XYZ file of C-alpha atoms in Angstrom:
293
model
C 3.376 8.850 11.249
C 4.688 5.317 10.985
C 4.198 3.645 7.613
C 6.025 0.821 5.893
C 5.767 0.614 2.115
C 6.458 -2.475 0.011
C 7.448 -1.548 -3.528
C 7.841 -4.030 -6.350
C 9.623 -2.906 -9.504
C 7.861 -3.842 -12.686
C 9.941 -3.475 -15.859
C 8.568 -4.048 -19.352
C 11.072 -6.305 -21.208
C 8.832 -6.996 -24.201
C 10.635 -4.436 -26.392
C 14.405 -4.820 -26.955
C 16.546 -1.821 -26.089
C 19.323 -0.870 -28.502
C 22.763 -0.727 -26.925
C 23.433 2.764 -28.239
C 20.182 4.139 -26.785
C 19.840 5.257 -23.192
C 17.122 3.107 -21.595
C 14.248 4.946 -19.942
C 13.992 4.846 -16.168
C 11.501 2.091 -15.352
C 8.452 3.255 -13.372
C 7.928 2.232 -9.769
C 4.480 0.835 -9.045
C 3.158 0.513 -5.496
C 1.890 -3.051 -5.403
C 1.275 -3.604 -1.687
C 1.333 -1.497 1.476
C 1.910 -2.815 4.992
C 0.920 -0.662 7.952
C -1.084 2.533 8.240
C -0.689 6.145 9.298
C -1.055 6.799 13.012
C -3.979 9.197 12.725
C -7.100 9.046 14.821
C -9.934 7.075 13.197
C -7.529 6.056 10.448
C -9.059 2.579 10.018
C -12.713 1.911 9.135
C -14.690 -1.195 8.193
C -16.963 -0.640 5.175
C -20.488 -1.559 6.386
C -22.092 -4.500 4.623
C -18.835 -5.704 3.049
C -15.700 -7.632 3.958
C -13.516 -4.638 3.127
C -11.887 -2.002 5.286
C -10.206 1.325 4.580
C -7.074 2.700 6.178
C -4.876 5.752 5.706
C -1.338 5.387 4.368
C 0.228 8.835 4.123
C -1.714 10.735 1.455
C -3.491 7.626 0.156
C -6.521 5.618 1.244
C -6.044 1.867 0.934
C -8.997 -0.499 0.587
C -8.199 -4.006 1.805
C -10.253 -7.171 2.245
C -10.543 -9.403 5.314
C -11.093 -12.448 3.091
C -8.276 -11.799 0.618
C -4.923 -10.748 2.010
C -3.595 -9.941 -1.455
C -6.352 -7.506 -2.402
C -5.548 -3.807 -2.111
C -6.982 -0.817 -3.922
C -5.230 2.556 -3.704
C -7.385 5.685 -3.720
C -5.322 8.723 -4.666
C -6.717 12.233 -4.562
C -4.733 14.129 -1.925
C -1.370 15.851 -2.332
C -0.428 15.773 1.380
C -0.943 13.537 4.400
C -4.531 12.606 5.181
C -5.504 13.714 8.699
C -9.197 12.722 8.918
C -11.262 9.846 7.559
C -14.788 8.569 8.073
C -17.169 6.131 6.371
C -20.909 6.678 6.015
C -23.326 4.414 7.848
C -24.565 3.026 4.536
C -21.038 2.203 3.382
C -21.655 4.091 0.157
C -19.334 7.043 0.831
C -16.045 7.863 2.507
C -14.968 11.355 3.517
C -11.308 12.323 3.894
C -9.407 15.497 4.695
C -5.746 16.448 4.497
C -3.241 18.864 5.932
C -1.232 21.479 4.078
C -1.955 24.337 1.720
C -4.577 22.404 -0.244
C -6.583 21.281 2.778
C -9.346 19.708 0.706
C -12.188 17.526 1.936
C -12.997 14.714 -0.513
C -16.131 12.590 -0.745
C -15.448 9.159 -2.259
C -17.820 6.783 -4.004
C -16.656 3.532 -2.393
C -18.116 1.177 -5.006
C -16.387 2.962 -7.887
C -13.304 4.106 -5.924
C -13.521 7.676 -7.181
C -14.008 11.198 -5.845
C -17.489 12.611 -6.415
C -17.089 15.908 -4.523
C -14.128 18.024 -3.451
C -14.538 20.902 -0.997
C -11.784 23.510 -0.785
C -13.137 25.954 1.805
C -11.027 24.601 4.706
C -7.798 26.457 5.514
C -4.418 25.159 6.791
C -5.519 21.577 7.491
C -8.490 19.361 8.344
C -8.954 18.275 11.969
C -12.179 16.267 11.821
C -14.907 15.204 9.385
C -18.233 13.390 9.544
C -21.173 12.621 7.262
C -24.839 12.661 8.211
C -26.841 9.466 8.702
C -28.651 9.926 5.367
C -25.403 10.668 3.457
C -26.599 14.151 2.489
C -24.370 16.500 4.546
C -20.642 16.604 5.293
C -19.254 18.474 8.296
C -15.600 19.494 8.558
C -13.438 21.498 10.966
C -10.024 22.829 10.001
C -7.067 24.453 11.699
C -8.780 27.783 11.080
C -11.293 26.558 13.713
C -14.296 27.070 11.506
C -17.133 24.555 11.392
C -18.346 24.074 7.813
C -21.238 22.090 6.359
C -21.442 20.966 2.716
C -24.171 19.478 0.544
C -23.068 16.112 -0.843
C -25.491 16.183 -3.803
C -24.246 19.421 -5.391
C -21.071 20.343 -3.509
C -22.592 23.571 -2.235
C -21.798 25.310 1.035
C -24.691 25.060 3.517
C -23.301 27.216 6.324
C -20.220 27.817 8.445
C -19.539 29.083 11.955
C -16.388 30.253 13.792
C -15.405 28.254 16.862
C -12.549 30.202 18.460
C -14.869 32.094 20.809
C -16.058 28.746 22.225
C -12.601 27.377 22.993
C -10.150 27.598 25.881
C -6.458 28.328 25.114
C -5.506 24.653 25.599
C -8.410 23.329 23.502
C -8.537 21.792 20.075
C -11.274 20.017 18.160
C -11.271 16.449 19.491
C -14.268 14.973 17.682
C -17.391 15.774 15.631
C -20.497 13.644 15.121
C -23.857 13.762 13.383
C -27.001 12.504 15.063
C -30.416 11.667 13.731
C -33.219 13.911 12.533
C -34.676 16.460 14.929
C -38.153 15.411 16.083
C -41.090 17.568 17.087
C -43.206 17.087 20.238
C -45.138 14.286 18.496
C -41.867 12.513 17.592
C -42.251 13.296 13.911
C -39.049 13.946 11.978
C -38.385 17.512 10.900
C -35.894 18.889 8.384
C -33.296 19.534 11.074
C -30.463 17.245 12.108
C -28.539 16.832 15.353
C -24.818 17.585 15.402
C -22.206 17.736 18.154
C -18.536 18.580 18.616
C -16.138 18.525 21.537
C -13.228 20.886 22.180
C -11.804 18.907 25.099
C -13.037 21.205 27.846
C -16.650 21.247 26.643
C -19.237 19.497 24.497
C -21.315 21.578 22.087
C -24.507 20.069 20.609
C -26.425 21.870 17.876
C -29.373 21.412 15.571
C -28.721 22.196 11.912
C -31.426 23.337 9.514
C -29.817 22.622 6.130
C -32.542 24.447 4.188
C -32.033 27.748 6.013
C -28.376 27.274 6.966
C -29.292 27.854 10.626
C -27.151 26.354 13.395
C -28.873 26.470 16.801
C -27.112 25.594 20.112
C -28.747 22.955 22.318
C -28.628 23.110 26.108
C -26.498 20.417 27.762
C -26.008 19.887 31.487
C -22.664 18.202 32.221
C -22.091 19.618 35.709
C -21.973 16.093 37.135
C -19.489 14.932 34.486
C -16.614 17.417 34.379
C -13.827 15.818 32.337
C -11.493 16.320 29.408
C -13.810 15.075 26.681
C -12.276 12.996 23.895
C -14.969 11.237 21.826
C -18.676 11.632 21.034
C -21.277 9.515 19.233
C -25.054 9.466 18.931
C -27.169 6.338 19.346
C -28.862 4.748 16.327
C -32.148 6.482 17.053
C -30.480 9.765 17.983
C -32.076 9.931 21.435
C -28.825 9.363 23.333
C -25.395 11.028 23.155
C -22.352 9.051 24.321
C -19.398 11.104 25.571
C -15.969 9.570 26.248
C -13.279 11.190 28.369
C -9.538 11.135 29.008
C -10.353 9.676 32.436
C -11.565 6.482 30.772
C -15.305 6.729 31.377
C -18.318 7.215 29.125
C -21.395 9.282 29.929
C -24.818 8.597 28.434
C -26.738 11.841 27.897
C -30.419 12.203 27.015
C -30.688 14.389 23.915
C -34.189 15.579 24.775
C -33.402 16.727 28.341
C -29.662 17.390 28.015
C -29.031 15.599 31.326
C -26.534 12.833 32.116
C -28.416 9.549 32.515
C -25.461 7.373 33.559
C -21.682 7.023 33.516
C -19.597 3.885 33.030
C -15.882 3.251 33.568
C -14.528 1.474 30.465
C -10.728 1.815 30.411
C -7.688 3.217 32.203
C -5.903 5.410 29.646
C -8.709 7.438 28.134
C -11.401 6.815 25.528
C -10.105 7.413 22.015
C -13.015 6.153 19.922
C -16.673 5.217 20.362
C -18.572 2.850 18.072
C -22.317 2.393 18.523
C -23.175 -1.231 17.749
C -26.796 -2.038 16.822
C -28.441 -4.406 19.282
C -28.853 -7.042 16.566
C -25.132 -7.056 15.708
C -22.877 -9.855 17.021
C -19.912 -9.049 19.262
C -17.200 -11.253 20.712
C -16.628 -9.303 23.932
C -13.139 -8.142 22.962
C -14.123 -4.483 23.425
C -15.846 -2.651 26.246
C -19.559 -2.566 25.493
C -22.510 -0.939 27.196
C -26.082 -2.055 26.559
C -28.489 0.752 25.672
C -31.537 0.770 27.906
C -34.969 1.849 26.730
C-alpha cells in the first residue's frame, strides 16, 4: 500500500497558557490527503455528481473534480480497507476491511455516514458489490463464504461456502450483481442475477432474496479457457462480460450461457470492467466494445 499523507498542525492560540502550566499536546488534524491505497477498485466516480471516492488506508476520501481543495474523510473502519464499490444510483457506497473486525459498511453518500454495518465476515473482506436496485449487498471474505445482506434492515439473507468450488491456486477475483431474473415472457421476477469468479472458473447464480435460495446457472466457457480476472453484467442484464489475464474479454449470453464473442483489449490482463451506457460520452482513452442487439 502506497499512501502519502499531508498533515497540517492546527493549534488554538486564543487562550494564553501560563508559564508554570504544562501545555497540552496540540491535536493533529488531517487536512488533505494525496494519493490512494493500491487496492483493486479503490477509486470510484459517484454517478450523477462531480465527486469521486478513493481509499486511503482505513479511510474513504471523497474528492471533487471541480474543486481541488475539497476533501471529505469518511471514517468507520479500524484497519485497512480492502474492498470498495459504489451503487449505480450513487446513493450508497459499500466498503470492507481486513483484520479481526472484518466489517462491511454501507455508507449514505449524501450524508457521509454509515447506515448499516455487517459483522458476519471473518478474517478479511475480499470483494463486495451492491445490487442494481440498492437493496442487497454481497460480500466474500477470507473464510471463502459468500454472504448476502439486506440493506433496508441489516438482516442476513443467506450465505454459501465456496471452498468446494475452488482450485488450490484460486482466490476470489471479482463479484458482480446483474439485473432481475425474467420469466419466459420477459417479465421481471423476484430473483436477481449474481456472478463471481475464482480465477479458474466463473460461477453465475440466481438469488431469490425472499427464500434465501441460491441456484447455480449453467455456463459454457469451453471455447474461452482462461484465468478469469473481472466480470460485469450489461445494463439490461442479458449479457455477461468476462475479462481475463490474457487481456481479452468474452461476451456471454445470460439466457443461453454460451460465449457470443471475444475481443482482445490489452496486453497485460484485464483488471477492471466498466459497462458504459450507450448514451454516455466517451473520449476513446479506454478500450471500449459496442454492445450489439
